[in-house]
Coordinates of C-alpha atoms and ligand atoms in Angstrom, one line a residue:
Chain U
X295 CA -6.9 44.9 0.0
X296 CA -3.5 47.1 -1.2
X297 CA -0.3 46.7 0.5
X298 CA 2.7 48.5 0.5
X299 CA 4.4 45.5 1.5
X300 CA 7.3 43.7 -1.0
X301 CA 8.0 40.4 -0.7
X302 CA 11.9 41.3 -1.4
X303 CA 15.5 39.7 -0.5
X304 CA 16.6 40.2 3.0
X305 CA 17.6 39.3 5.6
X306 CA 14.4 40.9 6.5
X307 CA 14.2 39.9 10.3
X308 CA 14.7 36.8 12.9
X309 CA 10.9 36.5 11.7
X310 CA 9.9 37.8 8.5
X311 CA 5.7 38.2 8.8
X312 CA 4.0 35.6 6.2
X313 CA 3.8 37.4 3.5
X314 CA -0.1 36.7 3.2
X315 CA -0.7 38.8 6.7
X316 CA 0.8 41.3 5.2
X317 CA -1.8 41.5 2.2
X318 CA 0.0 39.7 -0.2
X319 CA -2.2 38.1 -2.4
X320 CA -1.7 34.8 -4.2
X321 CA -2.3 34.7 -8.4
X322 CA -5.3 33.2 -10.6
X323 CA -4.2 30.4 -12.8
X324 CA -2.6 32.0 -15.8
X325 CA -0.7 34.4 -13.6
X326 CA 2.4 34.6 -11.2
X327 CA 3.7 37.1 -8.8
X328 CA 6.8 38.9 -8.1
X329 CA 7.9 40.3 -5.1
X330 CA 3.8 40.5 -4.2
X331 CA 2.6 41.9 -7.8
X332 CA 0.4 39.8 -9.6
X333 CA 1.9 39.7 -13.0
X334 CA 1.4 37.0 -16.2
X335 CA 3.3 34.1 -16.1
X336 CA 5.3 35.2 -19.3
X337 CA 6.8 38.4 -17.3
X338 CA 7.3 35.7 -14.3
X339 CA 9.4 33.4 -17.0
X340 CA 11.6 36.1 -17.9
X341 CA 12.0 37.9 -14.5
X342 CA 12.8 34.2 -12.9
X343 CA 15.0 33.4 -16.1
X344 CA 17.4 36.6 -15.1
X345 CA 17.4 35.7 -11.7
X346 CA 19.1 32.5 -12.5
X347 CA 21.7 34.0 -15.2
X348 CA 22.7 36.6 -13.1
X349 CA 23.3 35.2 -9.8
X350 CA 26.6 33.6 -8.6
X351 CA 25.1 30.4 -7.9
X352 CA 21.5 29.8 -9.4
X353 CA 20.3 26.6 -7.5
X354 CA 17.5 24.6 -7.7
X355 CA 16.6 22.9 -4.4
X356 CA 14.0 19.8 -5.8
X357 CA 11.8 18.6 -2.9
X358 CA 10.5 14.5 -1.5
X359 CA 7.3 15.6 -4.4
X360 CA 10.0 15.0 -7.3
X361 CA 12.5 13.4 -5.9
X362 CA 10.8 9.8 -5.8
X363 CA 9.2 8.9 -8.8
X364 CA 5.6 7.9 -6.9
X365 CA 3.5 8.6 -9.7
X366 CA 4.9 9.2 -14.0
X367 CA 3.9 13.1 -13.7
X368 CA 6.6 13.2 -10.8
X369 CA 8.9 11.6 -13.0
X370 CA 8.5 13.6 -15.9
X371 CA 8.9 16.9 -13.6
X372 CA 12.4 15.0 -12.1
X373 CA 13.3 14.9 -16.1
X374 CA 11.9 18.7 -16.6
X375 CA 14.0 19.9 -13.6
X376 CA 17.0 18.3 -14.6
X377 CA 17.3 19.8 -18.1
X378 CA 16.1 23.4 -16.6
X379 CA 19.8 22.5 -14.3
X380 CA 21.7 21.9 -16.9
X381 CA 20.8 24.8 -19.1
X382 CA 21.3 26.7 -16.4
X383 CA 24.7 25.4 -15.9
X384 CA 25.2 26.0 -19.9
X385 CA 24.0 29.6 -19.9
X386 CA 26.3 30.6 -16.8
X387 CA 30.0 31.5 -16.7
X388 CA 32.9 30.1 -15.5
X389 CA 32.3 32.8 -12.6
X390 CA 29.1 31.2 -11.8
X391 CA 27.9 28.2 -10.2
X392 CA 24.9 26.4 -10.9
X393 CA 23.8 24.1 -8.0
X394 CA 20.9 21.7 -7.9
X395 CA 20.7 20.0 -4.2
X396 CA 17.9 17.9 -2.9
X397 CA 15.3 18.4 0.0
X398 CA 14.5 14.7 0.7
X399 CA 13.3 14.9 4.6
X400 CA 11.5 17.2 6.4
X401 CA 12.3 15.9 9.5
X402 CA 15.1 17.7 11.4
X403 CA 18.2 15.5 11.6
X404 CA 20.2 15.6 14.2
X405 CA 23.2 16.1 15.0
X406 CA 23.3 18.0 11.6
X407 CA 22.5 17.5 8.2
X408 CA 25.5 18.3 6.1
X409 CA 24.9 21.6 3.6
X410 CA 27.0 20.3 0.6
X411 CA 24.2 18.0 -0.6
X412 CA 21.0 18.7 1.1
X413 CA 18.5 21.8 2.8
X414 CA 16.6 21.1 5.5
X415 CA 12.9 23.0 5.9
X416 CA 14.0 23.4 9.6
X417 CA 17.6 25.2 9.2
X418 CA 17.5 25.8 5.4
X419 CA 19.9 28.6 5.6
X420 CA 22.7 26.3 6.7
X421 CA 22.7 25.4 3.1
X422 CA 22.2 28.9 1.6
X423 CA 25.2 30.4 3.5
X424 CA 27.6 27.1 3.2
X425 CA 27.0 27.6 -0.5
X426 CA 26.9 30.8 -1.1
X427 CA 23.3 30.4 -3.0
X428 CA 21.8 34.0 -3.9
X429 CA 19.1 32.8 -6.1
X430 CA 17.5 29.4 -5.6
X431 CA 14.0 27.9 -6.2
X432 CA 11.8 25.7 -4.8
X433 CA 10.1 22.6 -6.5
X434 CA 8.2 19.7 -5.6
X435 CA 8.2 20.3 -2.0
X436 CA 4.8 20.3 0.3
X437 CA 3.5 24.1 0.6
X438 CA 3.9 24.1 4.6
X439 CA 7.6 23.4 4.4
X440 CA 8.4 25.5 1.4
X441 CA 6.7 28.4 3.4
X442 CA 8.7 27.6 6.3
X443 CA 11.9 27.3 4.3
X444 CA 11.1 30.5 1.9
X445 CA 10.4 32.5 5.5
X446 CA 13.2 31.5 7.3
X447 CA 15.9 32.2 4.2
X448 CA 13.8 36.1 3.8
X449 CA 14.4 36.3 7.3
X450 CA 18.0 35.7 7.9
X451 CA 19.8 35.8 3.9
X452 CA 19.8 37.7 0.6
X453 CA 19.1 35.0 -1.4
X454 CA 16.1 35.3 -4.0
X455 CA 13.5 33.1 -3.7
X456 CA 11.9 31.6 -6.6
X457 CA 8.5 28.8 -6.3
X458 CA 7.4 26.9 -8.7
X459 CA 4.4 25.6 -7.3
X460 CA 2.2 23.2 -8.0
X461 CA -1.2 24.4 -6.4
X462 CA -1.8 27.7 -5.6
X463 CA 1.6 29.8 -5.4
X464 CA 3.9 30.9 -2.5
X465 CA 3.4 34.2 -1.0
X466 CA 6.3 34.0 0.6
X467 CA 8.7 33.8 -2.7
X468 CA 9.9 36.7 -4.4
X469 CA 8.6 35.2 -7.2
X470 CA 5.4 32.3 -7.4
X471 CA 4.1 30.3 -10.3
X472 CA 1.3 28.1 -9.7
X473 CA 0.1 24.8 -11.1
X474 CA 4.0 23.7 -12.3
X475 CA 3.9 21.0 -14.3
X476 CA 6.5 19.3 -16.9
X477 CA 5.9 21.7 -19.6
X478 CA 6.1 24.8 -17.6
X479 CA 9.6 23.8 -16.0
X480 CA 10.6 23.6 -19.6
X481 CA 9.2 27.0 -20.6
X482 CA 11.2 28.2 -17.9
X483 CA 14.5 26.6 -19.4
X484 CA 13.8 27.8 -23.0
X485 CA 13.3 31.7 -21.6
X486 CA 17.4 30.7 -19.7
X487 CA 17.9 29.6 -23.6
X488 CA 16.5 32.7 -24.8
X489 CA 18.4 35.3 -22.5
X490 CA 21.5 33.9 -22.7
X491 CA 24.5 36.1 -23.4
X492 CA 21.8 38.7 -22.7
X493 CA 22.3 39.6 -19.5
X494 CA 25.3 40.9 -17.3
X495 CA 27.0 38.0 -14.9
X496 CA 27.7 38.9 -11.5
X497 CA 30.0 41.5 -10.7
Chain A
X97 CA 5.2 -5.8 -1.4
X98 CA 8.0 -5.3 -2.5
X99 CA 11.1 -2.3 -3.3
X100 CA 9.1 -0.8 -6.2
X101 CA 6.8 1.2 -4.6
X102 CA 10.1 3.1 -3.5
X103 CA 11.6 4.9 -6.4
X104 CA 14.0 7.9 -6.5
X105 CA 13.0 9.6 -10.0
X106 CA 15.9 8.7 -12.4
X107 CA 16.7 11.8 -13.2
X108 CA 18.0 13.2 -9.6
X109 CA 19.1 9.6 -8.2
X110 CA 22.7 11.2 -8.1
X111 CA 22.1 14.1 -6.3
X112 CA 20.6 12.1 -3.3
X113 CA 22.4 11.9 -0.5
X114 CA 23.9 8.7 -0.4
X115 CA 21.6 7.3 2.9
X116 CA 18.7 7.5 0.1
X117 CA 20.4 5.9 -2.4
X118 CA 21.5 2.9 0.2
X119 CA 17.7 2.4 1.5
X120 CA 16.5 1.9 -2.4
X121 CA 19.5 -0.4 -3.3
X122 CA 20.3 -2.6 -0.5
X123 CA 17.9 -2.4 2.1
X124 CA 15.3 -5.5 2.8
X125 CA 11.8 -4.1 2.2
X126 CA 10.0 -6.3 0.4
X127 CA 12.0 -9.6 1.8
X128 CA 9.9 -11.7 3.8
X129 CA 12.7 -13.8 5.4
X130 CA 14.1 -9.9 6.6
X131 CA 15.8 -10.3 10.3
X132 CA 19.1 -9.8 12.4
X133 CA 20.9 -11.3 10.6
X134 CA 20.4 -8.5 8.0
X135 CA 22.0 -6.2 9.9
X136 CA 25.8 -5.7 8.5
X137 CA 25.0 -7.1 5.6
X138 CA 21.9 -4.8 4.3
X139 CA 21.3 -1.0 4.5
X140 CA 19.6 -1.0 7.9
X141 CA 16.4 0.8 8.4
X142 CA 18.4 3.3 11.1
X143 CA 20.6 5.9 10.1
X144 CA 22.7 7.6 12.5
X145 CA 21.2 8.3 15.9
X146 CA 21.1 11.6 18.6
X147 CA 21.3 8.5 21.7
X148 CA 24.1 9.1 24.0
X149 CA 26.9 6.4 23.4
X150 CA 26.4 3.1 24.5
X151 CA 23.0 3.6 24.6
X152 CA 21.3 0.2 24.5
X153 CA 18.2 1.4 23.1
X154 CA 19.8 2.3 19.9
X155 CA 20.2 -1.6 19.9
X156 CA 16.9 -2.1 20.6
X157 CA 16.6 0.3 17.4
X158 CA 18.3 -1.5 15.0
X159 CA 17.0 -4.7 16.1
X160 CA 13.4 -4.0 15.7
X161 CA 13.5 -2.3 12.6
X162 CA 15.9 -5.1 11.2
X163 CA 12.8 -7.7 12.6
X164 CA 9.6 -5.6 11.5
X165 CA 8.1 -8.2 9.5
X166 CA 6.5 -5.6 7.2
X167 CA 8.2 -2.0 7.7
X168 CA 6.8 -0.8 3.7
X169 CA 3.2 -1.5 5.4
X170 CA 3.7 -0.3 8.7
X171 CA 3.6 2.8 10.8
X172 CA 5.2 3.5 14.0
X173 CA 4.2 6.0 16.9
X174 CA 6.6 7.5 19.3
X175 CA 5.9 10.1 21.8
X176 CA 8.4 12.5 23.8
X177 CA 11.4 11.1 25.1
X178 CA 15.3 9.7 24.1
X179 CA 13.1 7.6 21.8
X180 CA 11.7 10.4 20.1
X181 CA 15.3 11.8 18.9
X182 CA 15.7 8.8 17.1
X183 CA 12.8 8.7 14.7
X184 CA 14.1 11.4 11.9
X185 CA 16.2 8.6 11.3
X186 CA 14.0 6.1 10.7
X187 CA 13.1 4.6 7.4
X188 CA 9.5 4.0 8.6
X189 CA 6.6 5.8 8.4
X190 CA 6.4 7.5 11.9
X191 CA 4.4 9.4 13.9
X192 CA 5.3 11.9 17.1
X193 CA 2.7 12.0 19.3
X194 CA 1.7 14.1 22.2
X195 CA 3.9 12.6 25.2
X196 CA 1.1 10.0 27.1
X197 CA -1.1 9.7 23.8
X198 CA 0.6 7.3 21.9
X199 CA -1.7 4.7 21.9
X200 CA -4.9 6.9 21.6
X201 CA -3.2 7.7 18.0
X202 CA -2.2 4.8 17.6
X203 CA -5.6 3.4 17.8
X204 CA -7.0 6.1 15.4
X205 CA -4.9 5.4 13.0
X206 CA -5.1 1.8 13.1
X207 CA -8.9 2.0 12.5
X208 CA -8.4 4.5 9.3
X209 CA -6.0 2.3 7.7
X210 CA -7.9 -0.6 7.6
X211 CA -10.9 1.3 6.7
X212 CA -8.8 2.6 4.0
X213 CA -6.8 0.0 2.9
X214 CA -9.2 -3.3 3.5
X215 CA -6.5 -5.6 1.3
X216 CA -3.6 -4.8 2.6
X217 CA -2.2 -5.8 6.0
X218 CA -0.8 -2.3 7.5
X219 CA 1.0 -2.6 10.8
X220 CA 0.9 -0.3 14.0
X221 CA 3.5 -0.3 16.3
X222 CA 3.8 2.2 19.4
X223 CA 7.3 2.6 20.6
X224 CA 7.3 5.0 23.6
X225 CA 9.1 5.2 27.1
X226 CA 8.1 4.0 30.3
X227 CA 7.3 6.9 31.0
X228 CA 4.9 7.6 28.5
X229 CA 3.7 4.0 28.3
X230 CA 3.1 3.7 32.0
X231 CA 2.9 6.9 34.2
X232 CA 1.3 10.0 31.8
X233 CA 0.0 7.7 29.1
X234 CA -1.3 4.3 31.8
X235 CA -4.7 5.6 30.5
X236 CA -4.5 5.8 26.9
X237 CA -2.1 2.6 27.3
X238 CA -5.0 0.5 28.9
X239 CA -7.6 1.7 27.2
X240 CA -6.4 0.8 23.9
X241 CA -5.7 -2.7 25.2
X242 CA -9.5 -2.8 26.5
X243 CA -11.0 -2.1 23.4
X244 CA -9.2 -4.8 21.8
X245 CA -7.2 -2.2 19.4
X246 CA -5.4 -4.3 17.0
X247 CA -1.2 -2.8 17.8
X248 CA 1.4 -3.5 19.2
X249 CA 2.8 -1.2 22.3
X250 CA 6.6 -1.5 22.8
X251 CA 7.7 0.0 25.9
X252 CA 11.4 1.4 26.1
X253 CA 11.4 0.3 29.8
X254 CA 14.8 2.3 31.4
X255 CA 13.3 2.7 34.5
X256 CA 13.1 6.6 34.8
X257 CA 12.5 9.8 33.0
X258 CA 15.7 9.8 31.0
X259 CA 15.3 12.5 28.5
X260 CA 14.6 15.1 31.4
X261 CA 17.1 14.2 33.2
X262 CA 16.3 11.4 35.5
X263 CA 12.6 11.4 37.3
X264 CA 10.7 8.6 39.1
X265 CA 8.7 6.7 36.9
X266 CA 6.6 4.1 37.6
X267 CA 8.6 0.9 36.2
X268 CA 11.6 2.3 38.3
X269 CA 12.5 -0.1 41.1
X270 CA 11.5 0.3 44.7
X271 CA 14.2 2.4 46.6
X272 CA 15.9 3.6 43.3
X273 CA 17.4 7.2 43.7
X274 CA 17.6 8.8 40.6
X275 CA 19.2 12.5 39.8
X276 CA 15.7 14.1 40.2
X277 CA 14.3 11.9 42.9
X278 CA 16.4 12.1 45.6
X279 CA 14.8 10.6 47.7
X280 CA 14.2 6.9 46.6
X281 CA 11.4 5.3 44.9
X282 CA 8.8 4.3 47.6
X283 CA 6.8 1.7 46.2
X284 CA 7.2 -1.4 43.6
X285 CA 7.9 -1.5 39.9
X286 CA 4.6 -1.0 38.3
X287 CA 3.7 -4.5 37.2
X288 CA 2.4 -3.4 33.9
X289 CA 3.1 -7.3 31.9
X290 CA 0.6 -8.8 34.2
X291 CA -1.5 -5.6 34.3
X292 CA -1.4 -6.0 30.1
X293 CA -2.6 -9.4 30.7
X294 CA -5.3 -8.9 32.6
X295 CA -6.4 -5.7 30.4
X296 CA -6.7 -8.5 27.5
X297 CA -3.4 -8.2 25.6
X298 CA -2.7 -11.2 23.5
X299 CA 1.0 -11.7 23.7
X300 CA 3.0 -10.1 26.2
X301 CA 6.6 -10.4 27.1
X302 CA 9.2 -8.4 29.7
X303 CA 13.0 -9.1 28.6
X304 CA 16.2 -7.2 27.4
X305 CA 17.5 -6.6 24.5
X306 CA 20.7 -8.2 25.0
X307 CA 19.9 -11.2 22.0
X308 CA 19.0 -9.8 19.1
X309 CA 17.5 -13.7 17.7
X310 CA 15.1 -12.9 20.8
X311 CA 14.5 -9.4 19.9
X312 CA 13.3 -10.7 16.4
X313 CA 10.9 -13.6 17.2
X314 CA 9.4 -11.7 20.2
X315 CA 8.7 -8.4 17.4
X316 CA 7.5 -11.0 14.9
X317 CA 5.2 -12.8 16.8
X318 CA 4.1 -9.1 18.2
X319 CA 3.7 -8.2 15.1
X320 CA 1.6 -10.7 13.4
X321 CA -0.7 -11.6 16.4
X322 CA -2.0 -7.9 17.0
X323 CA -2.5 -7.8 12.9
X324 CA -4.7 -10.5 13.3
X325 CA -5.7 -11.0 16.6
X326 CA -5.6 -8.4 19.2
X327 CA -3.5 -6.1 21.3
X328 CA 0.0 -7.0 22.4
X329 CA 2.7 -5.6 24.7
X330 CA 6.3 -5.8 25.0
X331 CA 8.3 -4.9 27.9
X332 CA 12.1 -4.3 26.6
X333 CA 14.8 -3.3 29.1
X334 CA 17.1 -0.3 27.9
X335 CA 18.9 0.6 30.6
X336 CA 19.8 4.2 30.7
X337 CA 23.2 3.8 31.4
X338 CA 23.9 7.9 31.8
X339 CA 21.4 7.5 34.7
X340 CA 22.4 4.2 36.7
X341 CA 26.2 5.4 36.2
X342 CA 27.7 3.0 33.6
X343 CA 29.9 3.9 30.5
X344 CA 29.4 3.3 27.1
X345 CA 30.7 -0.5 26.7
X346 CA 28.6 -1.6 29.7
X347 CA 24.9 -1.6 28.8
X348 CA 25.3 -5.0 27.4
X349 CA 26.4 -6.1 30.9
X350 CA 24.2 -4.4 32.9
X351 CA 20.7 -6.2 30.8
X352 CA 22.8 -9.7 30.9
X353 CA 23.0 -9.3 34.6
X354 CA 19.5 -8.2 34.9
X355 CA 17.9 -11.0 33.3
X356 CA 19.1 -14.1 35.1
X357 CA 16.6 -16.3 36.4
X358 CA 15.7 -14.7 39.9
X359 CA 16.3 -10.7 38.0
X360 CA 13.3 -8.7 37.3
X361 CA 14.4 -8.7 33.5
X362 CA 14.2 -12.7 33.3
X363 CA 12.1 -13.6 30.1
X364 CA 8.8 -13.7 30.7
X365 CA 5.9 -14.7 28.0
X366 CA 2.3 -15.1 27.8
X367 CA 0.4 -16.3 24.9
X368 CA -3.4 -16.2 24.8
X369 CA -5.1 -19.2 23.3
X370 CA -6.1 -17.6 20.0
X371 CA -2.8 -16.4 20.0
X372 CA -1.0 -20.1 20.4
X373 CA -2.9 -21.1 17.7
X374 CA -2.2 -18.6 15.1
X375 CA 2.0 -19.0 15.9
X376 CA 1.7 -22.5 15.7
X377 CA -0.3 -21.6 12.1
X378 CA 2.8 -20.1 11.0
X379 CA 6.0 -21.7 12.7
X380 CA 3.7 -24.6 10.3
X381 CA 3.9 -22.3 7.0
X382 CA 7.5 -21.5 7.4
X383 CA 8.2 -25.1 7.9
X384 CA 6.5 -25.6 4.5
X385 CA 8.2 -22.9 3.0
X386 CA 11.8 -24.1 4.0
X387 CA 10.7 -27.7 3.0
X388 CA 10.3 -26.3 -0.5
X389 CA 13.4 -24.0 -0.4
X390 CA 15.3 -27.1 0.4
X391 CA 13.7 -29.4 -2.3
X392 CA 14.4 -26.5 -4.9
X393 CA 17.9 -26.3 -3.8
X394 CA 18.1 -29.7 -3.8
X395 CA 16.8 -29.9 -7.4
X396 CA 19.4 -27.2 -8.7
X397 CA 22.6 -28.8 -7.4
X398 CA 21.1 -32.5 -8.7
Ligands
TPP623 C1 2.6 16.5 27.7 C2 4.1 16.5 28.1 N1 4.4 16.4 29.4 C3 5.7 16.4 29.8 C4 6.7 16.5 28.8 C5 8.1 16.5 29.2 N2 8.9 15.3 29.0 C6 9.6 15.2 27.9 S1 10.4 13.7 27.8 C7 9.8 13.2 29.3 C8 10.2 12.0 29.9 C9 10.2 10.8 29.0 O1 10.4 9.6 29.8 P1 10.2 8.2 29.2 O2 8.8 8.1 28.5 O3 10.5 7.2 30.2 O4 11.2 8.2 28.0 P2 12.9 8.1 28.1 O5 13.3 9.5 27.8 O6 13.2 7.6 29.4 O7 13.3 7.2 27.0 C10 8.9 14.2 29.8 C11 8.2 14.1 31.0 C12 6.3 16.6 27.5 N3 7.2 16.7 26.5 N4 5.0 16.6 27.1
SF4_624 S1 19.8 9.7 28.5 FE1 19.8 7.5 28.9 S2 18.1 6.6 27.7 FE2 18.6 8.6 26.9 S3 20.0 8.3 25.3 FE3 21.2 8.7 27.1 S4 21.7 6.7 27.9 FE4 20.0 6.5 26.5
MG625 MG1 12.2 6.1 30.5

């Protein structure tokens, strides 16, 4: 099936279609996807690298999959995710600011959940506009709720939306890897390493 | 069991918010001898709740999840209602069920886990409404009790439909006039502790929550005889005082004065026979155990 359809910044709509009824098509192993194009991982590495060194505040929003250490390959991606954040934060300039807030429930809490320090699948936009987040991406959280969240945040902000996955991909991310593990997280921070100084800050 | 099966990876302990952090420092999974007494002193098992002020079931809250004799191994249902705001907050595995099905799931699940886990004692515990429990859910309730299902039910018993604003239920009292039924409840409060009896339910008791030291044996005991033995039921009075028209400082008041002697609130127990036996098994262990703790003691200040 071809689409026409771009899996792009918004705010799209009140609710964005999922990206998959649209005909958006999820990558083989090997590969990613941006904005709906199946592309190698490589080109994914670099695009998702700029995305981070050029935004005003590149964040990294960990989810409960990372967060607790319940087996030692989670706690070697908590270790990966943590040096990707803080060669973000190196790489970036004074004018930006590199963020790395946790998703640890799922559950809606009520009366509110406060922005600062955490996203919520269920209002995760709270948190993108408190912050001012324009590039951000996902890790370690279960694929419903990172659809939710990555839906909602097309829907009503601009922010990019980056998954790194660890099954199949996000269609619903501007850009998708698949099968994430340790190593890959790391791959990601050496291509920040790499492109650093090389590409224009926010105006 | 014990705290290290709940681990925040190193790495991003300092970005969790610090609720998180508390529950992995200072909160009493994993401590056998966990209680009321906890509460104040450890990170409680409750974080804030969406219950109007005052409420007395957010006491009920924090007592029961202070008492759960095993909340690492145990899984709680709730179903639609005030009770239902509350879970999010909960640092127990939980379940929302459909309003009325509670103990249809609960049964379910009770099965898988032990299927599942055949080493490891896993606790069910149904916390619903009276509504739920008695009027849209009687069925489910009672047949879950027939079979023998091995759970405990809790009942939030306020006496109406609280969360939609004040309909007749069945534990509401005779002649009650609520904001939604107008005209006055025309028969009795549902008996539903002897009805539990009858329908084979090991332990059952109907009391407030006004004593938290109560609140704690009565959740124990619960607890432990449905793990081992069969269905129990507890009735727990949480007055809705937005309904019945009391503020916020008076729901304490209001369950005192509704469990004196001749109130339909005054405690009342059964104990099958199985049931006698096994509590009389442990109130034996623990005496054991606090024997021992005292000789140590005794041994380190000698
Ligand atoms: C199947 C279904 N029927 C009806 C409702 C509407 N409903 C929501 S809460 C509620 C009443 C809850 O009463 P109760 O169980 O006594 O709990 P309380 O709010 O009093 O604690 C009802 C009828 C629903 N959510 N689902
Ligand atoms: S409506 Fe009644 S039962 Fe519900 S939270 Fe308020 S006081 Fe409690
Ligand atoms: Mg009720």
């Amino acid at each position: 099936m071809t689409t026409s359809y771009k899996v792009m910044p918004g705010p799209e709509h009140f609710l964005p279609p999922s990206a998959a009824s649209m005909g958006i098509r999820l990558p083989d192993p090997g590969q990613a996807h941006i904005h709906g194009t199946i592309v190698s991982e490589e080109e994914a590495m670099e695009q998702a690298a700029r995305q981070f060194l050029s935004a005003k505040v590149p964040t990294i929003f960990p989810g409960p999959l990372v967060l607790w250490a319940w087996n030692d390959k989670a706690a070697k991606k908590a270790k990966a995710i943590r040096y990707l954040y803080e060669t973000i934060k190196e790489s970036v300039d004074s004018s930006q600011h590199a963020m790395l807030i946790p998703m640890p429930d799922y559950r809606p809490k009520y009366p509110k959940i406060n922005p600062e320090i955490e996203i919520n699948p269920n209002h995760p936009n709270l948190t993108i506009w408190h912050n001012k987040i324009d590039a951000c991406m996902f890790v370690g959280v279960h694929c419903h709720q990172a659809n939710l969240s990555l839906k909602i945040i097309r829907g009503g902000t601009n922010c990019y939306t980056i998954a790194m996955c660890a099954q199949a991909g996000h269609e619903d991310a501007m850009l998708s890897f698949r099968d994430a593990t340790a190593e890959k997280i790391l791959r990601l921070a050496d291509w920040v390493k790499k492109l650093k100084g090389s590409v224009a800050p926010p105006a | 069991m014990s705290k290290e099966r709940i681990k925040i990876a190193e790495e991003l302990f300092d970005i969790m918010p610090a609720e998180y952090q508390d529950l992995v420092k200072r909160a009493t999974y994993g401590n056998e001898q966990r209680g009321w007494k906890d509460i104040g002193n450890a990170k409680e098992l409750i974080e804030e709740h969406s219950l109007c002020a005052g409420c007395p079931e957010s006491m009920a809250f924090r007592y029961i999840l202070a008492s759960l004799p095993n909340p690492e191994d145990t899984v709680m249902v709730g179903s639609t209602g005030c009770t239902s705001l509350v879970f999010p907050h909960v640092a127990v595995h939980n379940i929302h069920s459909l309003f009325g099905n509670q103990n249809a799931i609960a049964s379910g699940l009770k099965r898988a886990l032990t299927v599942r886990f055949p080493d490891r004692p896993k606790d069910v515990v149904v916390l619903a409404g009276d509504g739920a429990t008695v009027d849209i859910g009687l069925d489910m309730t009672l047949q879950a009790w027939f079979r023998q299902e091995k759970f405990t039910t809790i009942c939030f018993d306020n006496e109406l439909y609280a969360n939609t604003g004040g309909q007749e239920s069945g534990l509401m009292q005779k002649g009650f006039v609520a904001k939604m039924a107008p005209v006055g409840k025309t028969f009795e409060k549902v008996r539903l502790p002897e009805i539990a009896r009858e329908s084979g339910c090991h332990y059952v008791v109907n009391c407030t929550v006004s004593k938290p030291n109560l609140i704690e044996k009565v959740i124990k005991n619960a607890v432990h005889i449905a793990r081992e033995i069969g269905p129990t039921y507890l009735q727990l009075y949480t007055p809705c005082i937005l309904e019945i028209g009391k503020n916020s400082m008076e729901g304490l008041q209001e369950m005192r004065d509704s469990e004196k002697p001749t109130e339909r609130f005054a405690y009342k127990e059964y104990v099958s026979e199985p049931a006698k036996e096994l509590l009389a098994e442990l109130a034996a262990k623990e005496k054991e155990r606090k024997a021992e703790a005292k000789k140590q003691l005794a041994g380190q200040t000698a």
